[in-house]
Tab-separated table of C-alpha atoms and ligand atoms in Angstrom:
chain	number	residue	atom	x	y	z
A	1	UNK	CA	0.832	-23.092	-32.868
A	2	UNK	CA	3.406	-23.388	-35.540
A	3	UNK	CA	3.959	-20.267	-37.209
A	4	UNK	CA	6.483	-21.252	-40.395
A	5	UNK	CA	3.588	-20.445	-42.783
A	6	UNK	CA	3.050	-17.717	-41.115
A	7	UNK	CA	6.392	-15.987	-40.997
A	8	UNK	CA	6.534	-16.383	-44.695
A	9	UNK	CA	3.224	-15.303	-45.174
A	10	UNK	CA	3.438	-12.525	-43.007
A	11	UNK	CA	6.535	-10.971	-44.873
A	12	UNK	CA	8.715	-11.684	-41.867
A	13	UNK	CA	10.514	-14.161	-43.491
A	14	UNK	CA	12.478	-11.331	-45.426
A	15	UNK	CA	12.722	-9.488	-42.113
A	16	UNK	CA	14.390	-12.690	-40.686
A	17	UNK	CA	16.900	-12.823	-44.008
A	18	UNK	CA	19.139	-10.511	-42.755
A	19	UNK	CA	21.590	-12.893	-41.089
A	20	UNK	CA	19.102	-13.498	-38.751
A	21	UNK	CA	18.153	-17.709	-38.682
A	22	UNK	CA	15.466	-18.398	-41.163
A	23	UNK	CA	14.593	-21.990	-39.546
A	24	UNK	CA	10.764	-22.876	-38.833
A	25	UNK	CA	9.853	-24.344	-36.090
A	26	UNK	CA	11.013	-28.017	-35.502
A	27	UNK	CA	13.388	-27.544	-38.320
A	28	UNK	CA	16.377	-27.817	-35.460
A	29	UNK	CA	14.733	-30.081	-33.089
A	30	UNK	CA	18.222	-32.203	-34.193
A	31	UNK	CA	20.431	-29.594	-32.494
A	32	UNK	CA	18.803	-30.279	-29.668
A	33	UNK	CA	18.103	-33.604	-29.522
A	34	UNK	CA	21.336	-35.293	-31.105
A	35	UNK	CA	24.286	-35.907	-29.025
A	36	UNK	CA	26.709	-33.684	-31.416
A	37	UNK	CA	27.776	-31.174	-31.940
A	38	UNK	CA	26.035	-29.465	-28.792
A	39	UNK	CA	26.436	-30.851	-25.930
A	40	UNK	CA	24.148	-28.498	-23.174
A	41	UNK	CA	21.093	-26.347	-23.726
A	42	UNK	CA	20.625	-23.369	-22.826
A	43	UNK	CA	17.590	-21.442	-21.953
A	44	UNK	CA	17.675	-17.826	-22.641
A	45	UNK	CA	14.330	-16.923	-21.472
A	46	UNK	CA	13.306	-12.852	-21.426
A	47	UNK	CA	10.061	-11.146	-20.058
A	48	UNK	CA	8.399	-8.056	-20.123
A	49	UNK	CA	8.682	-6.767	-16.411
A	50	UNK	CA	5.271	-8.030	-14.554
A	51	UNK	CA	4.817	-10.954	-17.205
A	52	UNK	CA	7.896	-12.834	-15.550
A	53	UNK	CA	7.327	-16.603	-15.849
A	54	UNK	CA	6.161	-18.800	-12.906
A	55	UNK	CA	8.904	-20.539	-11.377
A	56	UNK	CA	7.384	-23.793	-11.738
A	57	UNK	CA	6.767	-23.050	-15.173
A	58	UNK	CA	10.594	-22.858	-15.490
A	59	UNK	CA	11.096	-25.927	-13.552
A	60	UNK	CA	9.267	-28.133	-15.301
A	61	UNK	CA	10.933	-26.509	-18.880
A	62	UNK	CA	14.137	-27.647	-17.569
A	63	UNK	CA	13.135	-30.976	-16.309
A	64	UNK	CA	11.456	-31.575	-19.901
A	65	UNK	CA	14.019	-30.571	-21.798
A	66	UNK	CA	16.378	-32.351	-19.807
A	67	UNK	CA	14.443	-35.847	-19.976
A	68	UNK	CA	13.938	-35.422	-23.812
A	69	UNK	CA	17.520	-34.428	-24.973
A	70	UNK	CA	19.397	-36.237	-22.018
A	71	UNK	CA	21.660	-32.968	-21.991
A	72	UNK	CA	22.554	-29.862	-19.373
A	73	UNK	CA	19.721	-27.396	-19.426
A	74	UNK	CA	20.790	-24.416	-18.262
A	75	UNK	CA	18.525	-21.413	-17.639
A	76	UNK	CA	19.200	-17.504	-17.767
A	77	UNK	CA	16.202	-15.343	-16.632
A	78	UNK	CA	15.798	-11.725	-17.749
A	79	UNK	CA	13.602	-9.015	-17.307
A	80	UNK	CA	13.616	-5.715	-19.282
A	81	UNK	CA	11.569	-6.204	-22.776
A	82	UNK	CA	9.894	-3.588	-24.036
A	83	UNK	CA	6.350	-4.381	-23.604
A	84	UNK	CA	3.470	-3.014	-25.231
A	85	UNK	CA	0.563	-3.483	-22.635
A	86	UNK	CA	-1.254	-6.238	-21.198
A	87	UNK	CA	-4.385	-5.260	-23.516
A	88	UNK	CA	-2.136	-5.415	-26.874
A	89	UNK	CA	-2.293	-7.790	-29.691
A	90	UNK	CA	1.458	-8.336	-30.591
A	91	UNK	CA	1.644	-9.121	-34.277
A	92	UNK	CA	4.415	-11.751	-35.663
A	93	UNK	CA	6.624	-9.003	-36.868
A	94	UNK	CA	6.630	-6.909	-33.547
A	95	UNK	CA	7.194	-10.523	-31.630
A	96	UNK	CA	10.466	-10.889	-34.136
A	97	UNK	CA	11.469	-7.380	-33.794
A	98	UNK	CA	11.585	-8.083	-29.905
A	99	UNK	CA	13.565	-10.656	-29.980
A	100	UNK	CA	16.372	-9.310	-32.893
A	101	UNK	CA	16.464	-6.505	-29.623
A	102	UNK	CA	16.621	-8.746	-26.587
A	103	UNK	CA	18.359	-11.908	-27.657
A	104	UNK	CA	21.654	-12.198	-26.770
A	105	UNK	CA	22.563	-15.598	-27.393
A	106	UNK	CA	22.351	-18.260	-30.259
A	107	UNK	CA	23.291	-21.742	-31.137
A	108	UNK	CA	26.449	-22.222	-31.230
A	109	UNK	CA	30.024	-23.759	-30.516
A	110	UNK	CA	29.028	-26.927	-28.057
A	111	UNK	CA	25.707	-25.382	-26.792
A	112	UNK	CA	22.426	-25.190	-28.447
A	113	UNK	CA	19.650	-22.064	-27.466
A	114	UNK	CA	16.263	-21.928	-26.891
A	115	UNK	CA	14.846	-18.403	-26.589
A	116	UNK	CA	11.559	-17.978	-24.903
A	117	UNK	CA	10.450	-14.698	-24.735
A	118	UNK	CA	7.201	-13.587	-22.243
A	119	UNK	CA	4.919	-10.507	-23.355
A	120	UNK	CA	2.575	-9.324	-21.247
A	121	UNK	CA	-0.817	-9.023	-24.098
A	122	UNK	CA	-1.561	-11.452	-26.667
A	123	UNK	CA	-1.456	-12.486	-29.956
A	124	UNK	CA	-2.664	-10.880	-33.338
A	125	UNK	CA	-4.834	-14.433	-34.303
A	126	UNK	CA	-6.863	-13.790	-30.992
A	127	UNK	CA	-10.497	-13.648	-31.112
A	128	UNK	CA	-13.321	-13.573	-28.100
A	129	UNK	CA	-14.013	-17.334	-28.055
A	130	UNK	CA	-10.772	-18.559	-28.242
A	131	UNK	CA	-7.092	-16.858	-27.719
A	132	UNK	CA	-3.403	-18.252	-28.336
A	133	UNK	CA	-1.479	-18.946	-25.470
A	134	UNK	CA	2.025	-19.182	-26.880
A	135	UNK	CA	3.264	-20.106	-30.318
A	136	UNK	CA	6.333	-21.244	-31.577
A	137	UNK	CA	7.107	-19.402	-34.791
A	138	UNK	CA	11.453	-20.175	-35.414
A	139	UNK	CA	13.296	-23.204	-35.093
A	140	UNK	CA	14.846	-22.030	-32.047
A	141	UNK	CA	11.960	-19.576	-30.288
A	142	UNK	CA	8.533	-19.510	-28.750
A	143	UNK	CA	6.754	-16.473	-27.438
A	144	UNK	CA	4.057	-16.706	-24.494
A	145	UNK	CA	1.447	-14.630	-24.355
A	146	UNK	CA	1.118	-13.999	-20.639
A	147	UNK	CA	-1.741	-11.572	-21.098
A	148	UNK	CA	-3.680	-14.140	-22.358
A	149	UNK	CA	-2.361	-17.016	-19.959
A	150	UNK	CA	-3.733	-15.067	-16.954
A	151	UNK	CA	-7.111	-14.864	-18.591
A	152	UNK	CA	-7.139	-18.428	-19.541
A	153	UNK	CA	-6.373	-19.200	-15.764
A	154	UNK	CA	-7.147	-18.655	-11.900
A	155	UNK	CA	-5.136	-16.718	-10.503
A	156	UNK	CA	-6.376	-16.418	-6.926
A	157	UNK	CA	-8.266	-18.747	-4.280
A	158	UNK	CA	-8.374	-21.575	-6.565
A	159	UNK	CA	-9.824	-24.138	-4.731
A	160	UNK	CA	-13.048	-22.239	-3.940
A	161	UNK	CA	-13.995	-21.638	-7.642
A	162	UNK	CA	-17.697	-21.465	-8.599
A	163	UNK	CA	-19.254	-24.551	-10.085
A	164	UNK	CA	-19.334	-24.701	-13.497
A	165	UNK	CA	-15.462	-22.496	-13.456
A	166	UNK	CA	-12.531	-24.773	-14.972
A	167	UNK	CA	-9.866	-22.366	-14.996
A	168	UNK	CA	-6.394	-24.354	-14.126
A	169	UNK	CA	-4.385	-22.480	-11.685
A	170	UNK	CA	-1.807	-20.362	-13.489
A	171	UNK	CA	1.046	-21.888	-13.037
A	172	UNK	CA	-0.480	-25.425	-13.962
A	173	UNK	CA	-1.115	-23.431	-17.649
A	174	UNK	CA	2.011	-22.619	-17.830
A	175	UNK	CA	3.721	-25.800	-17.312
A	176	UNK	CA	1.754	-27.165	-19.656
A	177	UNK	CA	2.105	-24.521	-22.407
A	178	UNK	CA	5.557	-23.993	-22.179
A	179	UNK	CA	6.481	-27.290	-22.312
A	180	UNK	CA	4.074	-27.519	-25.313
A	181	UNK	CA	5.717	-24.946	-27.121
A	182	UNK	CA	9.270	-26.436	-26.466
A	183	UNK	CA	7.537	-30.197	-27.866
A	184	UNK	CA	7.060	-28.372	-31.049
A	185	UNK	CA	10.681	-26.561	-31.174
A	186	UNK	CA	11.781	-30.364	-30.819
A	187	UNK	CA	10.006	-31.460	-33.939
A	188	UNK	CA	6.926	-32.961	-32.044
A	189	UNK	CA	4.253	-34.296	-33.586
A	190	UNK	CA	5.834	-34.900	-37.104
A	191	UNK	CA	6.780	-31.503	-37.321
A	192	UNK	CA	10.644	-32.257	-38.047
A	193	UNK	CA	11.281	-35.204	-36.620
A	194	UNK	CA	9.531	-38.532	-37.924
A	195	UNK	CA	6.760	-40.452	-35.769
A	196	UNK	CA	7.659	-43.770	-35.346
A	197	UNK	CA	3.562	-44.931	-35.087
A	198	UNK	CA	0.990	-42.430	-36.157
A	199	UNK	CA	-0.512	-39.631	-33.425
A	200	UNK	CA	-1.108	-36.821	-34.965
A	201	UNK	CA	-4.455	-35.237	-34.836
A	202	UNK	CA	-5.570	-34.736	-37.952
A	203	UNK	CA	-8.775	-32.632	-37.419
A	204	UNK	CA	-7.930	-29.293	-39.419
A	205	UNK	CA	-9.509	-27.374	-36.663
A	206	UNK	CA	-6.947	-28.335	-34.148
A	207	UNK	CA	-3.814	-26.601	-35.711
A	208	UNK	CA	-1.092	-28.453	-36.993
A	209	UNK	CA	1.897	-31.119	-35.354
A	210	UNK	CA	-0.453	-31.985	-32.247
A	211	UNK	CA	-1.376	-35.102	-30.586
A	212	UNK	CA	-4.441	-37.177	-31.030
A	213	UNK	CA	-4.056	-38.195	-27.332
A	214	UNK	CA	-5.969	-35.917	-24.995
A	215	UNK	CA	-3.658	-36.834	-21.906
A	216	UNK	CA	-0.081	-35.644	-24.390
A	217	UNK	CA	1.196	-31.920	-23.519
A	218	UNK	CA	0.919	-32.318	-27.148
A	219	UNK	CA	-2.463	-31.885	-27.485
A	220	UNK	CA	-3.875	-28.676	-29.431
A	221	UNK	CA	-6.158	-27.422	-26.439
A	222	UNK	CA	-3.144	-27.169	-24.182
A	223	UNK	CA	-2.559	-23.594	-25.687
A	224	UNK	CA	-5.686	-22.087	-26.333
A	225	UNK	CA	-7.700	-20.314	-23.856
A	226	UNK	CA	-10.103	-23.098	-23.684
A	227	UNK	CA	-7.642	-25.355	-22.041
A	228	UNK	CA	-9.561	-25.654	-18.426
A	229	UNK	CA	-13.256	-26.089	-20.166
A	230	UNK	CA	-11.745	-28.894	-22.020
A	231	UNK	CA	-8.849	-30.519	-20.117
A	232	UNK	CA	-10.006	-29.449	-16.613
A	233	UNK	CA	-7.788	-27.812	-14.113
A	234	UNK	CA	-4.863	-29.720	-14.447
A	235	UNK	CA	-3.856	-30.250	-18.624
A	236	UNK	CA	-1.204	-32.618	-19.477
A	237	UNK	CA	2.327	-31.077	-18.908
A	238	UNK	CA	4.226	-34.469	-19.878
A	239	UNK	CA	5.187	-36.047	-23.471
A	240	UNK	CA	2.888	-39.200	-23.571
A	241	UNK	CA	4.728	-42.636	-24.785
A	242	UNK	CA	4.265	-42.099	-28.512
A	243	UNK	CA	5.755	-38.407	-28.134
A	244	UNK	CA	8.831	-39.833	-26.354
A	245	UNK	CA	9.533	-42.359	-28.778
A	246	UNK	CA	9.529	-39.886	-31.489
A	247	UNK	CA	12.071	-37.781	-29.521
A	248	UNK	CA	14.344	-40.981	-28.545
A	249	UNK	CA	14.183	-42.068	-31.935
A	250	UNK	CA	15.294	-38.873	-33.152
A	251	UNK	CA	18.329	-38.508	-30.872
A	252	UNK	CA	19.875	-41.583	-32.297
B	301	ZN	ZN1	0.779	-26.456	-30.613
Protein backbone atom coordinates (compact mmCIF):
# COMPACT_ATOMS: atom_id res chain seq x y z
CA UNK A 1 0.00 0.00 0.00
CA UNK A 2 1.01 3.50 -0.75
CA UNK A 3 -0.23 5.80 1.69
CA UNK A 4 0.72 9.56 0.12
CA UNK A 5 -3.04 10.17 -0.36
CA UNK A 6 -3.55 9.07 2.65
CA UNK A 7 -1.21 11.08 4.82
CA UNK A 8 -2.68 14.13 3.26
CA UNK A 9 -5.99 13.00 3.60
CA UNK A 10 -5.65 11.89 6.93
CA UNK A 11 -4.38 15.38 8.25
CA UNK A 12 -0.96 13.90 8.90
CA UNK A 13 0.54 15.68 6.34
CA UNK A 14 0.44 18.89 8.64
CA UNK A 15 1.62 16.65 11.49
CA UNK A 16 4.63 15.70 9.23
CA UNK A 17 5.24 19.74 8.40
CA UNK A 18 6.99 20.35 11.31
CA UNK A 19 10.52 19.79 10.01
CA UNK A 20 9.70 16.42 9.83
CA UNK A 21 10.20 15.01 5.78
CA UNK A 22 7.02 15.51 3.91
CA UNK A 23 8.11 12.98 0.96
CA UNK A 24 5.50 10.20 -0.22
CA UNK A 25 6.44 7.16 -0.83
CA UNK A 26 8.78 6.53 -3.88
CA UNK A 27 9.33 10.21 -4.00
CA UNK A 28 13.22 9.36 -2.86
CA UNK A 29 13.62 6.08 -4.44
CA UNK A 30 16.66 8.40 -6.25
CA UNK A 31 18.51 8.69 -2.92
CA UNK A 32 18.65 5.36 -2.88
CA UNK A 33 19.13 4.19 -6.04
CA UNK A 34 21.61 6.86 -7.63
CA UNK A 35 25.22 6.57 -7.07
CA UNK A 36 25.48 10.27 -5.41
CA UNK A 37 25.38 11.78 -3.08
CA UNK A 38 24.86 8.61 -0.72
CA UNK A 39 26.92 6.17 -1.01
CA UNK A 40 25.57 3.17 1.73
CA UNK A 41 22.12 2.46 3.08
CA UNK A 42 21.25 2.07 6.08
CA UNK A 43 18.53 0.14 7.70
CA UNK A 44 17.20 1.49 10.86
CA UNK A 45 14.67 -1.05 11.56
CA UNK A 46 12.62 -0.80 15.22
CA UNK A 47 10.02 -3.29 16.75
CA UNK A 48 7.67 -3.49 19.36
CA UNK A 49 9.23 -6.14 21.82
CA UNK A 50 7.61 -9.72 20.72
CA UNK A 51 6.89 -8.37 17.06
CA UNK A 52 10.79 -8.50 16.32
CA UNK A 53 11.30 -9.31 12.63
CA UNK A 54 12.34 -12.80 11.36
CA UNK A 55 15.86 -12.98 10.66
CA UNK A 56 15.39 -14.14 7.28
CA UNK A 57 13.08 -11.48 6.75
CA UNK A 58 16.08 -9.16 7.42
CA UNK A 59 18.30 -11.12 5.27
CA UNK A 60 16.63 -11.09 2.36
CA UNK A 61 15.90 -6.93 2.95
CA UNK A 62 19.52 -6.55 2.82
CA UNK A 63 20.26 -8.80 -0.03
CA UNK A 64 17.38 -6.84 -2.02
CA UNK A 65 18.35 -3.72 -1.31
CA UNK A 66 21.77 -4.48 -1.95
CA UNK A 67 21.13 -6.07 -5.57
CA UNK A 68 18.81 -3.08 -6.51
CA UNK A 69 20.98 -0.04 -5.41
CA UNK A 70 24.45 -1.85 -5.84
CA UNK A 71 25.37 -0.02 -2.43
CA UNK A 72 26.39 -1.08 1.46
CA UNK A 73 23.26 -2.03 3.30
CA UNK A 74 23.79 -1.82 6.63
CA UNK A 75 21.29 -2.92 9.28
CA UNK A 76 20.62 -1.66 12.99
CA UNK A 77 17.99 -3.74 14.91
CA UNK A 78 16.05 -2.30 17.86
CA UNK A 79 13.61 -3.27 20.19
CA UNK A 80 11.72 -0.96 22.62
CA UNK A 81 8.55 0.75 20.70
CA UNK A 82 5.79 1.44 22.47
CA UNK A 83 3.26 -0.94 21.33
CA UNK A 84 -0.30 -0.84 21.62
CA UNK A 85 -1.40 -4.61 21.59
CA UNK A 86 -1.43 -7.31 19.21
CA UNK A 87 -5.41 -6.85 18.88
CA UNK A 88 -5.03 -2.92 17.98
CA UNK A 89 -5.74 -1.16 14.82
CA UNK A 90 -2.85 1.45 14.60
CA UNK A 91 -4.16 4.43 12.69
CA UNK A 92 -1.69 6.50 10.21
CA UNK A 93 -1.22 9.21 12.72
CA UNK A 94 -0.31 6.90 15.76
CA UNK A 95 2.12 4.88 13.10
CA UNK A 96 3.81 8.60 12.44
CA UNK A 97 3.76 9.56 15.98
CA UNK A 98 5.85 6.26 16.62
CA UNK A 99 8.25 6.84 14.50
CA UNK A 100 8.85 11.00 15.23
CA UNK A 101 9.59 8.92 18.93
CA UNK A 102 11.79 6.04 17.86
CA UNK A 103 13.70 7.20 14.84
CA UNK A 104 16.95 8.14 15.36
CA UNK A 105 18.44 8.44 12.13
CA UNK A 106 17.74 10.16 8.68
CA UNK A 107 19.17 10.67 5.29
CA UNK A 108 21.91 12.31 5.30
CA UNK A 109 25.69 13.29 4.65
CA UNK A 110 26.93 10.09 2.35
CA UNK A 111 24.28 7.61 3.69
CA UNK A 112 20.71 7.29 2.82
CA UNK A 113 17.91 5.65 5.63
CA UNK A 114 15.30 3.42 5.42
CA UNK A 115 13.20 3.15 8.59
CA UNK A 116 11.09 0.11 9.03
CA UNK A 117 9.26 0.05 11.97
CA UNK A 118 7.36 -3.49 13.32
CA UNK A 119 4.02 -3.15 15.48
CA UNK A 120 2.67 -5.88 16.91
CA UNK A 121 -1.57 -5.25 15.73
CA UNK A 122 -2.64 -4.02 12.51
CA UNK A 123 -3.75 -1.45 10.49
CA UNK A 124 -6.80 1.03 10.69
CA UNK A 125 -7.99 -0.04 6.73
CA UNK A 126 -8.36 -3.71 8.10
CA UNK A 127 -11.50 -5.49 7.63
CA UNK A 128 -12.50 -9.45 8.25
CA UNK A 129 -11.93 -10.62 4.66
CA UNK A 130 -8.94 -9.01 3.95
CA UNK A 131 -6.13 -7.16 6.28
CA UNK A 132 -2.91 -4.99 5.34
CA UNK A 133 0.22 -6.48 5.93
CA UNK A 134 2.58 -3.52 5.79
CA UNK A 135 2.31 -0.22 3.99
CA UNK A 136 4.64 2.21 2.99
CA UNK A 137 3.26 5.64 3.78
CA UNK A 138 6.84 8.29 3.52
CA UNK A 139 9.43 8.38 1.09
CA UNK A 140 11.78 6.91 3.42
CA UNK A 141 9.44 4.44 5.84
CA UNK A 142 7.26 1.38 5.88
CA UNK A 143 5.46 -0.02 8.86
CA UNK A 144 4.63 -3.92 9.19
CA UNK A 145 1.89 -4.99 10.77
CA UNK A 146 3.13 -8.10 12.53
CA UNK A 147 -0.20 -8.73 14.20
CA UNK A 148 -1.63 -9.23 11.09
CA UNK A 149 1.44 -11.10 9.40
CA UNK A 150 1.09 -13.91 11.99
CA UNK A 151 -2.55 -14.30 11.12
CA UNK A 152 -1.94 -14.25 7.48
CA UNK A 153 0.67 -17.12 8.12
CA UNK A 154 1.63 -20.61 9.78
CA UNK A 155 3.37 -20.31 12.35
CA UNK A 156 3.89 -23.86 13.61
CA UNK A 157 4.22 -27.51 12.01
CA UNK A 158 3.93 -26.25 8.61
CA UNK A 159 4.33 -29.05 6.60
CA UNK A 160 1.43 -31.02 8.13
CA UNK A 161 -1.25 -28.34 7.33
CA UNK A 162 -4.83 -29.46 6.61
CA UNK A 163 -5.89 -29.68 3.01
CA UNK A 164 -7.48 -26.93 1.74
CA UNK A 165 -4.89 -24.48 4.40
CA UNK A 166 -2.45 -22.15 2.24
CA UNK A 167 -0.95 -20.24 4.88
CA UNK A 168 2.95 -19.53 3.85
CA UNK A 169 5.18 -20.11 6.71
CA UNK A 170 5.88 -16.83 8.49
CA UNK A 171 8.93 -16.02 7.65
CA UNK A 172 8.29 -16.77 3.82
CA UNK A 173 5.46 -13.66 4.37
CA UNK A 174 7.75 -11.70 5.55
CA UNK A 175 10.37 -11.87 3.02
CA UNK A 176 8.06 -11.25 0.67
CA UNK A 177 6.30 -8.26 2.29
CA UNK A 178 9.13 -6.52 3.39
CA UNK A 179 10.83 -6.59 0.42
CA UNK A 180 7.51 -5.43 -1.15
CA UNK A 181 7.28 -2.55 0.91
CA UNK A 182 11.00 -1.52 0.28
CA UNK A 183 10.03 -2.04 -3.95
CA UNK A 184 7.63 0.70 -3.37
CA UNK A 185 10.05 3.08 -1.16
CA UNK A 186 12.28 2.60 -4.42
CA UNK A 187 9.69 4.01 -6.74
CA UNK A 188 8.43 0.52 -7.99
CA UNK A 189 5.89 0.12 -10.15
CA UNK A 190 5.78 3.73 -11.62
CA UNK A 191 5.45 5.10 -8.38
CA UNK A 192 8.57 7.58 -8.73
CA UNK A 193 10.64 6.14 -10.91
CA UNK A 194 9.58 5.62 -14.71
CA UNK A 195 8.83 1.99 -16.22
CA UNK A 196 10.77 1.44 -19.03
CA UNK A 197 7.81 -1.17 -20.66
CA UNK A 198 4.42 -1.13 -19.08
CA UNK A 199 3.58 -3.61 -15.81
CA UNK A 200 1.53 -2.08 -13.78
CA UNK A 201 -1.68 -3.62 -12.78
CA UNK A 202 -4.20 -1.54 -13.51
CA UNK A 203 -7.26 -3.24 -11.86
CA UNK A 204 -8.48 -0.46 -9.28
CA UNK A 205 -9.11 -3.18 -6.83
CA UNK A 206 -5.52 -4.10 -6.51
CA UNK A 207 -4.14 -0.81 -4.92
CA UNK A 208 -1.90 1.30 -6.65
CA UNK A 209 2.15 0.98 -8.13
CA UNK A 210 1.88 -3.00 -8.28
CA UNK A 211 2.80 -5.48 -10.79
CA UNK A 212 0.66 -7.15 -13.34
CA UNK A 213 2.98 -10.21 -13.02
CA UNK A 214 1.77 -12.68 -10.42
CA UNK A 215 5.40 -14.20 -9.91
CA UNK A 216 6.89 -10.03 -9.06
CA UNK A 217 7.24 -9.32 -5.11
CA UNK A 218 5.47 -6.55 -6.71
CA UNK A 219 2.35 -7.96 -6.94
CA UNK A 220 -0.68 -6.45 -4.80
CA UNK A 221 -1.59 -9.87 -3.01
CA UNK A 222 1.89 -10.09 -1.57
CA UNK A 223 0.61 -7.82 1.36
CA UNK A 224 -2.75 -8.62 2.07
CA UNK A 225 -3.83 -11.37 4.23
CA UNK A 226 -4.92 -13.34 1.32
CA UNK A 227 -1.43 -13.86 0.13
CA UNK A 228 -1.29 -17.91 0.74
CA UNK A 229 -5.05 -18.51 -0.80
CA UNK A 230 -3.79 -16.75 -3.79
CA UNK A 231 -0.01 -17.13 -4.24
CA UNK A 232 0.31 -20.42 -2.27
CA UNK A 233 2.82 -20.98 0.42
CA UNK A 234 5.69 -19.55 -1.02
CA UNK A 235 4.77 -15.68 -2.73
CA UNK A 236 7.30 -14.06 -4.81
CA UNK A 237 10.06 -12.36 -2.64
CA UNK A 238 12.21 -11.25 -5.83
CA UNK A 239 11.84 -8.10 -8.33
CA UNK A 240 10.82 -9.86 -11.65
CA UNK A 241 12.83 -8.59 -14.97
CA UNK A 242 10.57 -5.65 -15.76
CA UNK A 243 10.88 -4.43 -11.97
CA UNK A 244 14.70 -4.57 -12.24
CA UNK A 245 14.93 -2.71 -15.28
CA UNK A 246 12.94 0.03 -13.86
CA UNK A 247 15.34 0.17 -10.86
CA UNK A 248 18.65 -0.09 -13.18
CA UNK A 249 17.28 2.40 -15.32
CA UNK A 250 16.69 4.64 -12.57
CA UNK A 251 20.17 4.43 -11.02
CA UNK A 252 21.73 5.80 -14.11
ZN1 LIG B 1 2.00 -2.57 -2.41
Amino acid sequence: VCLAAALAASGCAQLLGQGRDTSGPGERARDYLRAQPYTSVLVELDYVDGSAPEDRAVSLLQSRLNQATGKAIEVVKTGGVAGMGAGHRYTLGEVVDLEGKFRGQSTGGTQAVLYVLYVDGGFERDTNEAKTLAAAYRGSSVVLFKGSIREASCTSNCLNLPVGNTKPPIAEVEESVVVHEAGHILGLVNNGIPMQSPHEDTDPDHGRHHSSDQGSVMYWAVETSVVGSILGQTPPDDFDANDKADLQAARA
